[in-house]
mmCIF file of C-alpha atoms in Angstrom:
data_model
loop_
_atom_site.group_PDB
_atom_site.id
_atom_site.type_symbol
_atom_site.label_atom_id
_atom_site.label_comp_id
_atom_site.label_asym_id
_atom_site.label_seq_id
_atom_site.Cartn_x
_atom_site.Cartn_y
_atom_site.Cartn_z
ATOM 1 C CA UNK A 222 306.038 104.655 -65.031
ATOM 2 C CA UNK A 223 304.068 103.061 -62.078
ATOM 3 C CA UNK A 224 300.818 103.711 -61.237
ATOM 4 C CA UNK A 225 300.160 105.164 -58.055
ATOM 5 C CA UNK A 226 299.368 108.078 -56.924
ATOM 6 C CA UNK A 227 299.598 110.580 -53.956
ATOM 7 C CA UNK A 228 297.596 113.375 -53.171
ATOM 8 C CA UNK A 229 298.246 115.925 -51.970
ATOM 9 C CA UNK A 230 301.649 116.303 -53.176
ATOM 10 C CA UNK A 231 302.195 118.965 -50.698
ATOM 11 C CA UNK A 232 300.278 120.413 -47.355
ATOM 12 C CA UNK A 233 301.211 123.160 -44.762
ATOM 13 C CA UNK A 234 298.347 122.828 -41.963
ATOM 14 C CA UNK A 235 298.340 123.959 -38.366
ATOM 15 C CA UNK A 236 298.611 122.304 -35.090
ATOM 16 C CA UNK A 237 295.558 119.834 -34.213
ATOM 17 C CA UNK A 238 294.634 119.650 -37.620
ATOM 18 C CA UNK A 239 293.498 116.513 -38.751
ATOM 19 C CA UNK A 240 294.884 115.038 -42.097
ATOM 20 C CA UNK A 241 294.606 112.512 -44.519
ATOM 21 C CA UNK A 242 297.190 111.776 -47.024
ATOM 22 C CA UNK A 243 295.797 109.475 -49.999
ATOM 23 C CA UNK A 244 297.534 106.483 -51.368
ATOM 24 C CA UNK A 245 295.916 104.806 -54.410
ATOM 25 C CA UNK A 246 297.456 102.324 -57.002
ATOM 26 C CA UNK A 247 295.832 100.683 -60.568
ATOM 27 C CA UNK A 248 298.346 98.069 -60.554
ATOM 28 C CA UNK A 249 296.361 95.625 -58.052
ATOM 29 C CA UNK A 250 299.092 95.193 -56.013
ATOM 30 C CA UNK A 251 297.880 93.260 -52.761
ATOM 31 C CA UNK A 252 300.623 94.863 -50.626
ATOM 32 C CA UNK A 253 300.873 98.705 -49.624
ATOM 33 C CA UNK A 254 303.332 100.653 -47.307
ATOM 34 C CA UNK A 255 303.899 104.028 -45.626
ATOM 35 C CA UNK A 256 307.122 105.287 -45.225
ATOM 36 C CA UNK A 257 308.173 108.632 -43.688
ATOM 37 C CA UNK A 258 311.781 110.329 -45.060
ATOM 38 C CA UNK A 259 313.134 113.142 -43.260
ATOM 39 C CA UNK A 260 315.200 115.043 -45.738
ATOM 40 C CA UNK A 261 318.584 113.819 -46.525
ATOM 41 C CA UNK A 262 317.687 110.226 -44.712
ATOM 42 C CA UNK A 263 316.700 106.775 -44.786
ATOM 43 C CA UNK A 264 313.122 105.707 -45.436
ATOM 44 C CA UNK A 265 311.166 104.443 -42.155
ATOM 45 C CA UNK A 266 308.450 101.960 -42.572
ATOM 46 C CA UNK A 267 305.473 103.359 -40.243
ATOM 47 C CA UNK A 268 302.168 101.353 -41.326
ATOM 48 C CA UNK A 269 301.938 98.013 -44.068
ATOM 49 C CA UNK A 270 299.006 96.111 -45.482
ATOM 50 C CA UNK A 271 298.977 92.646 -46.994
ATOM 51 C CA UNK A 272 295.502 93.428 -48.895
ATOM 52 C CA UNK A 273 292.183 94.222 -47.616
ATOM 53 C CA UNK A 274 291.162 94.691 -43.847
ATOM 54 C CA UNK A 275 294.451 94.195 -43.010
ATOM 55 C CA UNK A 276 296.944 96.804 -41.801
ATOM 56 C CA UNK A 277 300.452 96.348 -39.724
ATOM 57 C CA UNK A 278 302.565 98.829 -37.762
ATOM 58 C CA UNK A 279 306.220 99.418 -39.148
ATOM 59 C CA UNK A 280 309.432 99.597 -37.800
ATOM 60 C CA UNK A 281 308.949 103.240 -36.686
ATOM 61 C CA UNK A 282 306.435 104.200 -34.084
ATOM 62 C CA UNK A 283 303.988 106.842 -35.580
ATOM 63 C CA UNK A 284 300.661 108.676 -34.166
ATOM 64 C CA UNK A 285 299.321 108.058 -37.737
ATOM 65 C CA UNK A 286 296.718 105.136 -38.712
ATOM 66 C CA UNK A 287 295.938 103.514 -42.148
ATOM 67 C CA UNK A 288 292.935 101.511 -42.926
ATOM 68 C CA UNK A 289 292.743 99.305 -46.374
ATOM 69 C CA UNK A 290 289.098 98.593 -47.099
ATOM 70 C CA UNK A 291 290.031 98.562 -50.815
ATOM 71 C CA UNK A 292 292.930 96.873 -52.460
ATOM 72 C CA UNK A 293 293.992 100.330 -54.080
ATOM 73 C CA UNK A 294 293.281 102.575 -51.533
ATOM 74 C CA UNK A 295 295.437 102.887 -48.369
ATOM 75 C CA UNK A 296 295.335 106.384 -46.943
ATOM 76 C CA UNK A 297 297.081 107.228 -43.997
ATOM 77 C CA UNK A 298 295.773 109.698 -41.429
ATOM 78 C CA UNK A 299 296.862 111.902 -38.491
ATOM 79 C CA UNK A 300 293.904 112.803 -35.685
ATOM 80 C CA UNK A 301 295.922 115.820 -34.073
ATOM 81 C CA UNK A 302 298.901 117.630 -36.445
ATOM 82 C CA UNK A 303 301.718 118.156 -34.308
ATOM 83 C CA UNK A 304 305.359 120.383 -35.627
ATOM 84 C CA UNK A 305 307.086 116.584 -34.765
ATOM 85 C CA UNK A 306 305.108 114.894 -38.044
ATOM 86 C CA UNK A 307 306.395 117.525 -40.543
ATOM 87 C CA UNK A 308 307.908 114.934 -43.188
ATOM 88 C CA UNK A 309 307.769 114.171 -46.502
ATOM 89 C CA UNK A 310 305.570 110.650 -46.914
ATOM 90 C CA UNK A 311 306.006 108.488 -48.990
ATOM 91 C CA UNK A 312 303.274 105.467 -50.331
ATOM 92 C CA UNK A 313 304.440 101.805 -52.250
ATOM 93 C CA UNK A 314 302.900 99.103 -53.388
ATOM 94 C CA UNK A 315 304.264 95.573 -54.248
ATOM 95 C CA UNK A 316 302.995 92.331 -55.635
ATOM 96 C CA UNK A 317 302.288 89.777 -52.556
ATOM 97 C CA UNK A 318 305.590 87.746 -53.153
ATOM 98 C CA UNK A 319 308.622 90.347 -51.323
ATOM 99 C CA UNK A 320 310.604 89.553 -53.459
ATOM 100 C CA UNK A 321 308.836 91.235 -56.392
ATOM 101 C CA UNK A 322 309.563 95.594 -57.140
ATOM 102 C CA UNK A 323 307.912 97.984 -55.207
ATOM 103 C CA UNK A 324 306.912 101.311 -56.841
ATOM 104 C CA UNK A 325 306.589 104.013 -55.158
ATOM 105 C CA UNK A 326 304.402 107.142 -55.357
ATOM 106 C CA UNK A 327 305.975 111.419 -55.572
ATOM 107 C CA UNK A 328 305.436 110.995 -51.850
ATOM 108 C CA UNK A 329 303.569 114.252 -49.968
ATOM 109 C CA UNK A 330 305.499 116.832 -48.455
ATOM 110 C CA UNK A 331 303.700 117.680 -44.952
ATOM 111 C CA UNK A 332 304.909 120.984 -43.096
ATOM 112 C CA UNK A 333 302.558 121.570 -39.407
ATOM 113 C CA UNK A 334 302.988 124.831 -38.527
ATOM 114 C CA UNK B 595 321.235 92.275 -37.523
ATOM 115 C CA UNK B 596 320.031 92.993 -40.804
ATOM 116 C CA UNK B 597 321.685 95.949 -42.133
ATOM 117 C CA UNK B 598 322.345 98.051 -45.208
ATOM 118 C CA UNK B 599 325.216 100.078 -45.009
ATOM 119 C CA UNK B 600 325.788 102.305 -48.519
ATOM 120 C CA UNK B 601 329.559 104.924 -48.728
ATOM 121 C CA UNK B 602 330.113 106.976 -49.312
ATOM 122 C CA UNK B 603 327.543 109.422 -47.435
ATOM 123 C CA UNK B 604 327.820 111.842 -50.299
ATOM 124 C CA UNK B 605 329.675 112.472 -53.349
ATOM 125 C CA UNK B 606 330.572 115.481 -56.217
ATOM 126 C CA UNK B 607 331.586 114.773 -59.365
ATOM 127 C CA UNK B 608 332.401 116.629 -62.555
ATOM 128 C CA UNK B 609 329.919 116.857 -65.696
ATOM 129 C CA UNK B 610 331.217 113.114 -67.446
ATOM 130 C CA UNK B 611 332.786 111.391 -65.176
ATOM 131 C CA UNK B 612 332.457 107.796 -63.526
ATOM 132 C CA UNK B 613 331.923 107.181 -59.932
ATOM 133 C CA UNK B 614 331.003 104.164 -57.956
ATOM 134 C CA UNK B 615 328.672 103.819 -55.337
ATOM 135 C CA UNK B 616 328.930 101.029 -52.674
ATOM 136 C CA UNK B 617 326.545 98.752 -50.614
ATOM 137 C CA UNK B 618 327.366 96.367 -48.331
ATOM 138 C CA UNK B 619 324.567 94.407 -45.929
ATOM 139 C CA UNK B 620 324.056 91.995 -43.633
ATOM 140 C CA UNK B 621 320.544 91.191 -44.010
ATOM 141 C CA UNK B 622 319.398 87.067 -44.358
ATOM 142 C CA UNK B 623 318.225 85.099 -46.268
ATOM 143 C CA UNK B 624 318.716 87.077 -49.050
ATOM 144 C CA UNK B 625 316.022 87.131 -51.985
ATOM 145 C CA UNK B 626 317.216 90.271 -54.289
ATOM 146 C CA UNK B 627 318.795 93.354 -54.181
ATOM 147 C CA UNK B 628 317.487 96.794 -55.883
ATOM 148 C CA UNK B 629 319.172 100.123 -56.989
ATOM 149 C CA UNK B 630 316.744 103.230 -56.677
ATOM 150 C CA UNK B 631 317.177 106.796 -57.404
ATOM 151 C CA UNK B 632 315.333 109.139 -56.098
ATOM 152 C CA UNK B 633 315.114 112.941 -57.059
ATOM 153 C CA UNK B 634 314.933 115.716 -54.569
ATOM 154 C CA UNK B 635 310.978 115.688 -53.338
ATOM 155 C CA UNK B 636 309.934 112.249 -55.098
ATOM 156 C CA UNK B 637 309.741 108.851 -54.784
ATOM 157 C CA UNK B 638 312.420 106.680 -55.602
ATOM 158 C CA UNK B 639 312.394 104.772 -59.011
ATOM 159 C CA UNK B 640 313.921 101.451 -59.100
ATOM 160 C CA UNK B 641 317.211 101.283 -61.536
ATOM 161 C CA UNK B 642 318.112 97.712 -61.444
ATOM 162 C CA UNK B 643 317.225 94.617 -59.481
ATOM 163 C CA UNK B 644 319.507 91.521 -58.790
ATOM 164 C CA UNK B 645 318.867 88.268 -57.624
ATOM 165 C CA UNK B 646 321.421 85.516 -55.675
ATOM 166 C CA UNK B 647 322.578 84.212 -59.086
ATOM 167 C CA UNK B 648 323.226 87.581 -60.935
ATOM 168 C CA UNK B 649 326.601 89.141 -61.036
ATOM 169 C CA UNK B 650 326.378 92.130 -63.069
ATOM 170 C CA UNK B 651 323.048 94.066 -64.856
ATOM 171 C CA UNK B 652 322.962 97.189 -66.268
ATOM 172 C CA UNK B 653 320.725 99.791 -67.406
ATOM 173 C CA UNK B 654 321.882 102.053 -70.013
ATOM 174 C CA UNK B 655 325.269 104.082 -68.222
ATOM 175 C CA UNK B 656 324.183 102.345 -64.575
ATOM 176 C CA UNK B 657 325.882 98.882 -64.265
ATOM 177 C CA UNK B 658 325.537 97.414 -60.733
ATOM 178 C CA UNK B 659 327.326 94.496 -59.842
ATOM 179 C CA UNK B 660 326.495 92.075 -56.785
ATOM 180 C CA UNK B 661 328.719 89.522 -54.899
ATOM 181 C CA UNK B 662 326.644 87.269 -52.443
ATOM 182 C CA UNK B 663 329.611 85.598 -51.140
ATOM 183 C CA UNK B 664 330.916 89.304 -49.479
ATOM 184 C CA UNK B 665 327.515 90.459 -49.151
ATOM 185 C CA UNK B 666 328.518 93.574 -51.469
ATOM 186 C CA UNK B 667 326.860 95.319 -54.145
ATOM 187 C CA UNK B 668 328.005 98.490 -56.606
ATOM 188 C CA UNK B 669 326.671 100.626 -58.830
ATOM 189 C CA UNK B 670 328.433 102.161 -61.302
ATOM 190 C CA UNK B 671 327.409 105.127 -63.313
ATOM 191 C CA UNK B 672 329.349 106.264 -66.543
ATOM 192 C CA UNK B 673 329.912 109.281 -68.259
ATOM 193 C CA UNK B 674 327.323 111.238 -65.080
ATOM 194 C CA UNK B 675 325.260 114.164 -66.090
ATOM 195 C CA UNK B 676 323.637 116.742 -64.596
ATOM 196 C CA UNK B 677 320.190 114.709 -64.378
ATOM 197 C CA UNK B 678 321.862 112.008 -62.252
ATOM 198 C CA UNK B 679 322.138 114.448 -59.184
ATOM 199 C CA UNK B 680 319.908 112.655 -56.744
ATOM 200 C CA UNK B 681 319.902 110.117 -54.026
ATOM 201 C CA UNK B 682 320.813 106.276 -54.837
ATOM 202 C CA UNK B 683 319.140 103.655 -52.447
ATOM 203 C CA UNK B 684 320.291 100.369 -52.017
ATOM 204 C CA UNK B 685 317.335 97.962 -51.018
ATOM 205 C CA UNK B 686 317.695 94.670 -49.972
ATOM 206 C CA UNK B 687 314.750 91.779 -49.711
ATOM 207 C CA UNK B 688 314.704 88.770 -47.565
ATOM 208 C CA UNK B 689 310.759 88.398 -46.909
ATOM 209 C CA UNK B 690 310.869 92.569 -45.894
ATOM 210 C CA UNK B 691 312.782 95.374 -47.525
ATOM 211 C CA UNK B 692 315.468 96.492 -45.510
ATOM 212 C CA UNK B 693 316.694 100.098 -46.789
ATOM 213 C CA UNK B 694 320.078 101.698 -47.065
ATOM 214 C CA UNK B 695 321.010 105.579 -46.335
ATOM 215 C CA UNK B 696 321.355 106.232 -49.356
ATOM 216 C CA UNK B 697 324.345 107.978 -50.994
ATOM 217 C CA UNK B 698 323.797 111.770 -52.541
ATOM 218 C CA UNK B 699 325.313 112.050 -55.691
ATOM 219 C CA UNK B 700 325.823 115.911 -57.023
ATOM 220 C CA UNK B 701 326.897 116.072 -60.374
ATOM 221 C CA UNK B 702 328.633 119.592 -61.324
ATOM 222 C CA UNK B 703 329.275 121.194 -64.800
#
């Protein structure tokens, strides 16, 4: 079972809400990402960190931003809710070398209404 | 391009049976390749992981076999039960995780 953890595991929030979605791991695991899954499809990668003070955009442009000021923290965070970011989220964590497992978190299920 | 291509798209199966699902990519240099499953709602959990040198590895009734030389990859799941209804992932490393469509596996009594 890995160790890391989402939170909320689900939110339903209005438009021009802002949110943050937490990410934390006990596995010190210097790398973190933030994927977003629409249902039925791939995973996107939207924000990565290789450890502390330093966070990466993905492959998919998002709104959202991330900030890592402690290795097991990397919450992700959306200034202005819009219908377009309901998603479910998803958080991972690896060991630095890529070629190592990630684990991943239940992911949070985000609805803007 | 790297690429991670997994067929079929979805699949039905009866209470007990076999199936096999299939992954084929493009992506290099290759480090390692991963099966996940992932459950309606949740993250995916990783089944098996393969590096250039491995052939076959299995975890209890999931066997997934790799050839580097085609670039192909399969995992095999015997006698299915109701609890393997869910999404398999095929990931592939090289430096980054590239990520497969997944297949959707429904398995019927």
């Amino acid at each position: 079972e890995a160790d890391i953890y989402q939170t909320p595991r689900y939110l339903v929030i209005g438009t021009g809400k802002k949110i943050t979605l937490e990410c934390s791991q006990t596995m010190g695991h210097d790398k973190m990402y933030w994927y977003q899954q629409d249902p039925g499809m791939e995973l996107h990668l939207i924000h990565y960190s290789y450890g502390v003070n330093s966070t990466e955009k993905g492959d998919l442009s998002s709104e959202s931003t991330v900030s890592r000021i402690r290795t097991e923290h990397f919450p992700l965070t959306l200034e202005s809710a819009r219908p377009s970011h309901t998603s479910q989220y998803l958080c991972a964590s690896s060991e630095w070398d890529g070629s190592y497992e990630q684990y991943f978190g239940p992911g949070t299920r985000l609805t803007v209404t | 391009k790297n690429q991670v291509e997994q067929s079929p798209q979805s699949l039905i199966i009866l209470e007990g049976k076999n199936c096999t699902l299939q992954c084929n990519y493009t992506v290099s240099p290759f480090s390692n390749l991963r099966w996940y499953k992932q459950d309606t709602g949740r993250g995916p959990v990783s089944l098996t992981i393969m590096t250039f040198s491995e052939n076959t590895k299995s975890n209890g009734r999931y066997t997934a076999t790799l050839d580097a030389d085609t670039k192909q990859s399969s995992l095999h799941i015997t006698a299915s039960q109701l609890s393997d209804s869910a999404s398999y992932i095929c990931v592939v490393s090289a430096g980054q995780f590239y990520f497969g469509t997944g297949t959707s596996l429904t398995v019927i009594p």
